[in-house]
Short mmCIF file of N, CA and C in Angstrom, two decimals:
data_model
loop_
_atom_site.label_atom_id
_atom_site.label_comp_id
_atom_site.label_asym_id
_atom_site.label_seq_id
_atom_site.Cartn_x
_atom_site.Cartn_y
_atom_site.Cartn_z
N UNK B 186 82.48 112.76 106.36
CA UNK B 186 83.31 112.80 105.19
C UNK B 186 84.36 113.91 105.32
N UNK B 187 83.73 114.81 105.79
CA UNK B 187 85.15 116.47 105.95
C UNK B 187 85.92 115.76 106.93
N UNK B 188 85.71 114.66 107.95
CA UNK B 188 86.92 114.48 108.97
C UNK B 188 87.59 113.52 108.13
N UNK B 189 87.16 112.70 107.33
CA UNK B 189 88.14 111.94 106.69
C UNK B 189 89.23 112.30 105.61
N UNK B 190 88.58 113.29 105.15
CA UNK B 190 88.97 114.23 103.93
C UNK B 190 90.40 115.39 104.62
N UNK B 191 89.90 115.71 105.65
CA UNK B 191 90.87 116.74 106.43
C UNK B 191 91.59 115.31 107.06
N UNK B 192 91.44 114.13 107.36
CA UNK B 192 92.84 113.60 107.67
C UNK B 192 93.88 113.40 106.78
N UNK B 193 93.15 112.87 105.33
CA UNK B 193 94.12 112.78 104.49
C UNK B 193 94.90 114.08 104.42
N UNK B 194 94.39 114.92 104.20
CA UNK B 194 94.91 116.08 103.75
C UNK B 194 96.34 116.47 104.91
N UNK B 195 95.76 116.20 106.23
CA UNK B 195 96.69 116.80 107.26
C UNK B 195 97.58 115.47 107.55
N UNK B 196 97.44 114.39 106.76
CA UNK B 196 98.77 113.17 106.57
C UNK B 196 99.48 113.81 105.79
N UNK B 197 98.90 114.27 104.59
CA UNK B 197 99.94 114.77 103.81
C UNK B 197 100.91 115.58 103.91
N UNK B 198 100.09 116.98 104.65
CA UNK B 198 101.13 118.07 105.11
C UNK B 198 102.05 117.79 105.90
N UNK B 199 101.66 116.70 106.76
CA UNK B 199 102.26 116.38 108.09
C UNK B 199 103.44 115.61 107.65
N UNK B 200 103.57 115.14 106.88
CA UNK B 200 104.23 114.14 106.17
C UNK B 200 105.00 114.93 105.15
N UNK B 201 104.85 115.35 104.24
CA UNK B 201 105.74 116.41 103.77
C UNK B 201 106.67 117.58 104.13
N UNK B 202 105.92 118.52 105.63
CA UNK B 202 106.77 119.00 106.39
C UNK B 202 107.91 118.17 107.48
N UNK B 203 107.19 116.88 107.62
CA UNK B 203 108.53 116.44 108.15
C UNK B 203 109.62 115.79 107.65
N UNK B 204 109.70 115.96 106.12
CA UNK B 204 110.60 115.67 105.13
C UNK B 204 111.09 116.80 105.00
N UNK B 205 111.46 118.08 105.34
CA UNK B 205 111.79 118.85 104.71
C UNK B 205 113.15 119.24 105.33
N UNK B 206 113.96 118.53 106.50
CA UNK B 206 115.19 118.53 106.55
C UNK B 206 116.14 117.23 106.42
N UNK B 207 115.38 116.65 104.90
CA UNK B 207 116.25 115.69 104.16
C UNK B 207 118.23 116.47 104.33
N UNK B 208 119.00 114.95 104.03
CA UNK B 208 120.08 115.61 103.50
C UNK B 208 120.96 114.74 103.00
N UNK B 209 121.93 114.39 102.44
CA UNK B 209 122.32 113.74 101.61
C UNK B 209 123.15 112.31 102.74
N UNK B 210 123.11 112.77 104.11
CA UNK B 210 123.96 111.33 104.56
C UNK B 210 122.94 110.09 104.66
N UNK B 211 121.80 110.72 104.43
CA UNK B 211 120.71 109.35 104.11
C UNK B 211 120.60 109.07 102.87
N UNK B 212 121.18 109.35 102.41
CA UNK B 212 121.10 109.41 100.52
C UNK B 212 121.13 107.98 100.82
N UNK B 213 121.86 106.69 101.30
CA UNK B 213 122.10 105.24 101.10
C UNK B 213 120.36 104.85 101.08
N UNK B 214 120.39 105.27 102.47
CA UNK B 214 119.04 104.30 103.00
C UNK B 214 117.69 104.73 102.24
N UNK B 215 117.50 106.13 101.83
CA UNK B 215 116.58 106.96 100.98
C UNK B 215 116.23 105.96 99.77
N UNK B 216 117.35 105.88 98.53
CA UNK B 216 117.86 105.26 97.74
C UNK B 216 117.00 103.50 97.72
N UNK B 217 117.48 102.91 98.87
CA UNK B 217 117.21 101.57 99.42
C UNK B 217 115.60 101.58 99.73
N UNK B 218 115.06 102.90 100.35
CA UNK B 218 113.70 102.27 100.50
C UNK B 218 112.69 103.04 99.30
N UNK B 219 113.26 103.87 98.84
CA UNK B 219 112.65 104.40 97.44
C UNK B 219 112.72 103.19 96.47
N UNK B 220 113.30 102.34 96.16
CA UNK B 220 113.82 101.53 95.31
C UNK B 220 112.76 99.94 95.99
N UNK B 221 112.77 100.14 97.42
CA UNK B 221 111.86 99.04 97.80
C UNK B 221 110.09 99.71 97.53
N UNK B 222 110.18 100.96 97.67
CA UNK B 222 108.47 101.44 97.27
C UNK B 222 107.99 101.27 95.84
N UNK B 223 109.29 101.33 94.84
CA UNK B 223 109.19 101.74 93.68
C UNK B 223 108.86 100.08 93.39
N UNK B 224 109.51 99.13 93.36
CA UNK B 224 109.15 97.75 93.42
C UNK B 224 107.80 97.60 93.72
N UNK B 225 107.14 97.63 94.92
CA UNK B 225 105.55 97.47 95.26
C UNK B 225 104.97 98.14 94.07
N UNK B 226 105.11 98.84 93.80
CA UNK B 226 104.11 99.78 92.61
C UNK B 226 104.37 99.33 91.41
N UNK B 227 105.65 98.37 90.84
CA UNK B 227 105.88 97.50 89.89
C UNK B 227 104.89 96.46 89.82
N UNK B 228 105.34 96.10 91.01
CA UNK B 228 103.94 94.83 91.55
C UNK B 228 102.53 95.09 91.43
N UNK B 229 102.33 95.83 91.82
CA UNK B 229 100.86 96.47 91.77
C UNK B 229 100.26 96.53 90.42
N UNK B 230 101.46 97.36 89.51
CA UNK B 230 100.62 97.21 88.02
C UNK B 230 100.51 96.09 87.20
N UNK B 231 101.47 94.63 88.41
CA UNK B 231 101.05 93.37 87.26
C UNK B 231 100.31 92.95 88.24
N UNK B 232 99.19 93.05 89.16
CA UNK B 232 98.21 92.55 89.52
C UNK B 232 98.28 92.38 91.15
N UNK B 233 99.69 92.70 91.76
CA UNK B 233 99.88 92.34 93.20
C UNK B 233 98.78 93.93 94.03
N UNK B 234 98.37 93.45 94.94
CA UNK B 234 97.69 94.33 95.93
C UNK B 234 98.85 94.85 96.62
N UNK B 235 99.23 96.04 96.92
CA UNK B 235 100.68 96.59 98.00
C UNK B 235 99.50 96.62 99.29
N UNK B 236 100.62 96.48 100.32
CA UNK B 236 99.94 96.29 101.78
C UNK B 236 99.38 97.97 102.05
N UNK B 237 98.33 97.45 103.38
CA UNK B 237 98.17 98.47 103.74
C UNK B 237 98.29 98.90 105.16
N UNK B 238 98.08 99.80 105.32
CA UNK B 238 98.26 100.31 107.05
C UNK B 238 96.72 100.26 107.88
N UNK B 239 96.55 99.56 108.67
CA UNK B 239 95.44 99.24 109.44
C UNK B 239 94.15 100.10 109.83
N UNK B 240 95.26 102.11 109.46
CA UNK B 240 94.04 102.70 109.41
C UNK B 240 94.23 104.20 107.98
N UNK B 241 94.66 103.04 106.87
CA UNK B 241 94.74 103.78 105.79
C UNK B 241 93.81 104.39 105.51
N UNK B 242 93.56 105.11 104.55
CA UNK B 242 92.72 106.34 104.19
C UNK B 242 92.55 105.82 101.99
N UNK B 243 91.51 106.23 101.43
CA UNK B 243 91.69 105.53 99.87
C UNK B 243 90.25 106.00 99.30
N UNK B 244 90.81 107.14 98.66
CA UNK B 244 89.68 108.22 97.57
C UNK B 244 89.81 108.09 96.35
N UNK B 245 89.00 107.84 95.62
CA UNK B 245 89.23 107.45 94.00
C UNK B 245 87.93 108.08 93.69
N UNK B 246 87.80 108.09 92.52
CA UNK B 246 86.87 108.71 91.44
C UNK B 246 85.69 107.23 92.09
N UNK B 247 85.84 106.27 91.85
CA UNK B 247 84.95 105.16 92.09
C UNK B 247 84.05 104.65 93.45
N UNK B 248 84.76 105.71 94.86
CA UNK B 248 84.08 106.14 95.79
C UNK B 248 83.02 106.87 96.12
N UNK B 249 82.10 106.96 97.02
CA UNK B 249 81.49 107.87 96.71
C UNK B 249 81.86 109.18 97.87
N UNK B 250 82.28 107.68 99.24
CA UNK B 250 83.35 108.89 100.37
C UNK B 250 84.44 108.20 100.58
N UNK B 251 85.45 108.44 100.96
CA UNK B 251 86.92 108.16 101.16
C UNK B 251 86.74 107.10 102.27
N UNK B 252 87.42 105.90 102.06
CA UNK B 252 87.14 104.85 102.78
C UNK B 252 88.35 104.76 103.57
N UNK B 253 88.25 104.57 105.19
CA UNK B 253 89.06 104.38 106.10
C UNK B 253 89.06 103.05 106.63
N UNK B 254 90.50 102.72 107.17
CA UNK B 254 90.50 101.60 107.30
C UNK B 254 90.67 100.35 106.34
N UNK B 255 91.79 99.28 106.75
CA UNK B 255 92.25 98.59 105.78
C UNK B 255 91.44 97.56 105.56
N UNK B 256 90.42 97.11 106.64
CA UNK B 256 89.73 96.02 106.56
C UNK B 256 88.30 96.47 104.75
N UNK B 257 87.92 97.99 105.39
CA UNK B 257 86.94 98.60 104.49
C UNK B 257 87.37 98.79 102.71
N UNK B 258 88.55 99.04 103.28
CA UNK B 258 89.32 99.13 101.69
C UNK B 258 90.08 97.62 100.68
N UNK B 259 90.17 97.43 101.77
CA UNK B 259 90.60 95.55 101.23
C UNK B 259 88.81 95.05 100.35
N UNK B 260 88.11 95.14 101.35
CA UNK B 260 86.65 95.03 100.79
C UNK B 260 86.09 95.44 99.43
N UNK B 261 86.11 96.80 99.28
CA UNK B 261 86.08 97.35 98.43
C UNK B 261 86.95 96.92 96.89
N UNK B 262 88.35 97.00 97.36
CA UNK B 262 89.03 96.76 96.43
C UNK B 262 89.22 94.83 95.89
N UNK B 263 88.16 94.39 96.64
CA UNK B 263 87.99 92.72 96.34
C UNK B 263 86.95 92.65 95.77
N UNK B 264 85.96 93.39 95.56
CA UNK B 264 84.36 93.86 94.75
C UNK B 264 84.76 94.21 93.44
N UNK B 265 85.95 95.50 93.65
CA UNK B 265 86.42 95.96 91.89
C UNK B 265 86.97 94.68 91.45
N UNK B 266 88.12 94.30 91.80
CA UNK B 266 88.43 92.80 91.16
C UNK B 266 87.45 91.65 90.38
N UNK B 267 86.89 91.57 91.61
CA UNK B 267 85.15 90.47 90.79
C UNK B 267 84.56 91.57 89.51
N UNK B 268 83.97 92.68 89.63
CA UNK B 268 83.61 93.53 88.68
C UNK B 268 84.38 93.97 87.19
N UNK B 269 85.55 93.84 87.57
CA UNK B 269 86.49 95.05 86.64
C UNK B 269 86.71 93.78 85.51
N UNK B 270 87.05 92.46 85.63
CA UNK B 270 87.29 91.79 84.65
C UNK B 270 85.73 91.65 83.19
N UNK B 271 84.62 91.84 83.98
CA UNK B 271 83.90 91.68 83.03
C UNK B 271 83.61 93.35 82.21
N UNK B 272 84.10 94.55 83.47
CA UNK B 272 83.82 95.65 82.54
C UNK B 272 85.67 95.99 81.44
N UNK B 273 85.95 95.41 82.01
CA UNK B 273 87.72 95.96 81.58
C UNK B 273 88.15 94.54 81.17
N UNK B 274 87.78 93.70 79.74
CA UNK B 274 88.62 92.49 80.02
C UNK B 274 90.08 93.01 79.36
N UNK B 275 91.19 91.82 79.97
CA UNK B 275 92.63 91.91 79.44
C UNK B 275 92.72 93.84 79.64
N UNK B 276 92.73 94.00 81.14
CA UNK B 276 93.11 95.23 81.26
C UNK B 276 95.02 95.46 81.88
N UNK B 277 95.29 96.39 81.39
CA UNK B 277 96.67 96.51 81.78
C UNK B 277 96.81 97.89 82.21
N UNK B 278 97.51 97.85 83.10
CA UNK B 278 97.89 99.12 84.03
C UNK B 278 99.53 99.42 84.30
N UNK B 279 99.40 100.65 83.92
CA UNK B 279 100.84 101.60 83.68
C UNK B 279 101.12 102.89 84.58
N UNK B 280 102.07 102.73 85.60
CA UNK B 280 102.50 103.99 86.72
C UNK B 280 103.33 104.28 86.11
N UNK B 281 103.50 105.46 86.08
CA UNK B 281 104.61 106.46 86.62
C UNK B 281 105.04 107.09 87.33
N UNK B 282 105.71 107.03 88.10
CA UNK B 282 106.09 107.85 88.92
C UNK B 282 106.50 109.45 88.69
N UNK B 283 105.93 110.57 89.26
CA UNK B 283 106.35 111.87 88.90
C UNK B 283 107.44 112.11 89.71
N UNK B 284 107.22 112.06 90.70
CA UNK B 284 108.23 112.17 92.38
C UNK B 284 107.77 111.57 93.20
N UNK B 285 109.22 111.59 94.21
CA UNK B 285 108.69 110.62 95.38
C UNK B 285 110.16 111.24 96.20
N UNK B 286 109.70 111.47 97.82
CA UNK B 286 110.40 111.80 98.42
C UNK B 286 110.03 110.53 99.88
N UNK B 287 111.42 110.01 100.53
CA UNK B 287 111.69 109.83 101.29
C UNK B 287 111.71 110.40 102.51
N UNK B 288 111.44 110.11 103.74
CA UNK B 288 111.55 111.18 104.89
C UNK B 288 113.17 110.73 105.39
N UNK B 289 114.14 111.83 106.30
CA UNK B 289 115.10 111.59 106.59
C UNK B 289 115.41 110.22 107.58
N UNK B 290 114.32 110.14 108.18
CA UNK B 290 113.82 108.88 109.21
C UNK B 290 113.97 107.22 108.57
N UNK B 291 113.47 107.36 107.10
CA UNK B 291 113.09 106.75 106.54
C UNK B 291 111.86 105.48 107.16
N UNK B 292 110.86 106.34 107.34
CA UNK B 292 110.13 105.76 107.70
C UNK B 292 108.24 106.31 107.36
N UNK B 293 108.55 107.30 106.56
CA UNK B 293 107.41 107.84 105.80
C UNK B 293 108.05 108.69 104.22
N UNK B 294 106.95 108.25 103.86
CA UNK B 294 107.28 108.77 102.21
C UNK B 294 105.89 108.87 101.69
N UNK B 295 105.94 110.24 100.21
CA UNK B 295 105.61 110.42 99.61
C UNK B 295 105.16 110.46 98.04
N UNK B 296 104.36 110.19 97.04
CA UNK B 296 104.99 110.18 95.73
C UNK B 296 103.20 110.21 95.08
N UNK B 297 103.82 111.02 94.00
CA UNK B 297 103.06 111.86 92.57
C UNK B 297 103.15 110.90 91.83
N UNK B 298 102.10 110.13 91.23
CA UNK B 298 102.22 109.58 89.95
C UNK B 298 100.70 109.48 89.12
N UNK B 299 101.04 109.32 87.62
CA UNK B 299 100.13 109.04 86.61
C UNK B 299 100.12 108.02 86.18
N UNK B 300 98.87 107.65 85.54
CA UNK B 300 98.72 106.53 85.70
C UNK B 300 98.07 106.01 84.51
N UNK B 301 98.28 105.08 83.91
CA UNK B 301 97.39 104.48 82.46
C UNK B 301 96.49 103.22 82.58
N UNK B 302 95.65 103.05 82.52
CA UNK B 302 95.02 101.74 82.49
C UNK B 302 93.77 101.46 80.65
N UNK B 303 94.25 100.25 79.71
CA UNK B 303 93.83 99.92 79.02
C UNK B 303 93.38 98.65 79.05
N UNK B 304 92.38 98.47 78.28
CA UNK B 304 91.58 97.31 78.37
C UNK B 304 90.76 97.05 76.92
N UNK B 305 90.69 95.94 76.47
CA UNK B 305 89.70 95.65 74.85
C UNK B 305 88.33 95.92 75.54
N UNK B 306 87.69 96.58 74.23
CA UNK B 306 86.42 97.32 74.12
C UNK B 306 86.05 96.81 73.08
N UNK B 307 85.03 97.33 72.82
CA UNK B 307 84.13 96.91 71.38
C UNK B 307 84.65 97.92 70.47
N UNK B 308 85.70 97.28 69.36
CA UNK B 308 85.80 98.27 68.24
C UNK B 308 87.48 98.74 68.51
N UNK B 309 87.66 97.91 69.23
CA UNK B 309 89.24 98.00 69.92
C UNK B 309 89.91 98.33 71.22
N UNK B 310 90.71 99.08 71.59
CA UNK B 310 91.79 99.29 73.26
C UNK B 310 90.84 100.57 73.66
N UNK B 311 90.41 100.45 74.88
CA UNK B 311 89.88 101.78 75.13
C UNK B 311 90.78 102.02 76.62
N UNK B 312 90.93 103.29 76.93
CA UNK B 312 91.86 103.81 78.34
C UNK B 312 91.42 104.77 78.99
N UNK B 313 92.11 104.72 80.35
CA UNK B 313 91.92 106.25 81.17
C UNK B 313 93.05 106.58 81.79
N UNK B 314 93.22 107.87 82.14
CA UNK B 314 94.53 108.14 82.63
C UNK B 314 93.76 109.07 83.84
N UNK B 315 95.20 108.86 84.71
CA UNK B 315 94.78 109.96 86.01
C UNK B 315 96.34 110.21 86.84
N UNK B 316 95.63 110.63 88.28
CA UNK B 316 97.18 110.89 88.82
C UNK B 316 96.23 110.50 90.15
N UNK B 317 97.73 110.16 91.15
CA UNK B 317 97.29 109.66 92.60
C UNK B 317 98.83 110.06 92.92
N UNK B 318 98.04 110.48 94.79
CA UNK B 318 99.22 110.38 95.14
C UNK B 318 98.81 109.94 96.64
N UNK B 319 100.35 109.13 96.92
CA UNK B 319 99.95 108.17 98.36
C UNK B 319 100.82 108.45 98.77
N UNK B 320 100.53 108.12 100.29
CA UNK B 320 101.70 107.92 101.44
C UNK B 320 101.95 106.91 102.19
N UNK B 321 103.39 106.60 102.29
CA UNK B 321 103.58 104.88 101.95
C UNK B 321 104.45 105.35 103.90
N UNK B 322 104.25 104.25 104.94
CA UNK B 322 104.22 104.27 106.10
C UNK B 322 105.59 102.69 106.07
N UNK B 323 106.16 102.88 106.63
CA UNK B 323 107.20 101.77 106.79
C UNK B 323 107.13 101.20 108.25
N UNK B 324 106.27 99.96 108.59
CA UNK B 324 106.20 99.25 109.59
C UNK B 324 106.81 98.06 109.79
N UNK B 325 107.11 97.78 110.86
CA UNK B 325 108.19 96.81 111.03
C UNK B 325 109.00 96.15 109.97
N UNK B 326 109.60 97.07 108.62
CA UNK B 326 110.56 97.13 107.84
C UNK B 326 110.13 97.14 106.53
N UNK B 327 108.41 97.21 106.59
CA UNK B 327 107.92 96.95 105.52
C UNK B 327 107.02 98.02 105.51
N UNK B 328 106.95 98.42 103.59
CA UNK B 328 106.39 99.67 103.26
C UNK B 328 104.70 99.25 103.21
N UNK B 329 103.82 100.25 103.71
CA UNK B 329 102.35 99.91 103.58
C UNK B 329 101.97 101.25 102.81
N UNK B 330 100.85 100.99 102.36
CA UNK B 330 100.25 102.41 101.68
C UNK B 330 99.33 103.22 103.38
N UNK B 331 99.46 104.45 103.29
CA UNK B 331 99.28 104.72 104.10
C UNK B 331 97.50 105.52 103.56
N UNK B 332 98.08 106.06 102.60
CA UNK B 332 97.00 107.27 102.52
C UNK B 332 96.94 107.43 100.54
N UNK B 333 95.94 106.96 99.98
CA UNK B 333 95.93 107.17 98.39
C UNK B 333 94.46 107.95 98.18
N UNK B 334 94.87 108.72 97.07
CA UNK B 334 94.19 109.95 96.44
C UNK B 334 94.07 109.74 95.04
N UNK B 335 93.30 109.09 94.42
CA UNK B 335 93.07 108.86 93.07
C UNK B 335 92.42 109.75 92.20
N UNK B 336 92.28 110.34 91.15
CA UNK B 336 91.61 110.82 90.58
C UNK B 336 91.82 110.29 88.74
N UNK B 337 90.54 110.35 87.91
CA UNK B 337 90.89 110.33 86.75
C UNK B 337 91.08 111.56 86.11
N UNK B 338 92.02 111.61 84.88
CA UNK B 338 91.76 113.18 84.03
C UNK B 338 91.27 113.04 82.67
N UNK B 339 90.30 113.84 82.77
CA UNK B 339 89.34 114.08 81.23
C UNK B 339 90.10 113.75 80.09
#
């Protein structure tokens, strides 16, 4: 679990320090694939799955260790689906985005967001909120999730 835990962690850094000599003549293409990430995560909150990278990384409160690999996490996240409708019916889910940075390459990116999910309960709408943040990998022109960090907040 610490080697999986220290990869995410050292995607992140790794991935954030090599964003850090952004500059504005990529502003076009930045723009263009921020705007194509920001779309997937549109998708996502009306029910689409965003792709993943073959040896993504995916920690949530609902784990018990950080699951590697897209085949393991596809799995997983096809179990919550069967499950979640009978604990969460008519659930709806709400991102925000906090930030999100582009790499100058445009070919790795970053982004902060919170998150809402409601669903009918007994006695009316019950919710949870949290924040995640992923790293979205651009392979053969298309954005995959690379690396997600979920957590809920009290």
């Amino acid at each position: 679990m610490i080697n999986q835990v220290g990869r995410l962690v050292g995607l992140v850094l790794v991935t954030g320090l090599s964003m850090l000599g952004a500059n504005s003549a990529h502003a076009q293409g930045t723009a263009q694939d921020e705007a194509a990430i920001r779309s997937l995560i549109r998708a996502e909150d009306n029910g689409e799955r965003p792709p993943l990278t073959d040896d993504a990384v995916f920690a949530s409160g609902r784990t018990v260790v950080p699951l590697v690999g897209r085949e393991d996490i596809e799995r997983f996240l096809d179990r919550e689906r069967l499950v979640r409708p009978a604990e969460r019916p008519n659930e709806t889910r709400t991102t925000s985005i906090q930030f999100m940075v582009v790499s100058p390459a445009g070919d790795v990116a970053y982004e902060l967001s919170s998150f809402r999910r409601e669903w009918d309960a007994q006695g009316g709408r019950s919710f949870v909120t949290g924040t995640q943040s992923r790293v979205w990998r651009k392979i053969n022109g298309q954005w995959r999730q690379a690396a997600v960090l979920a957590m809920t907040t009290p």
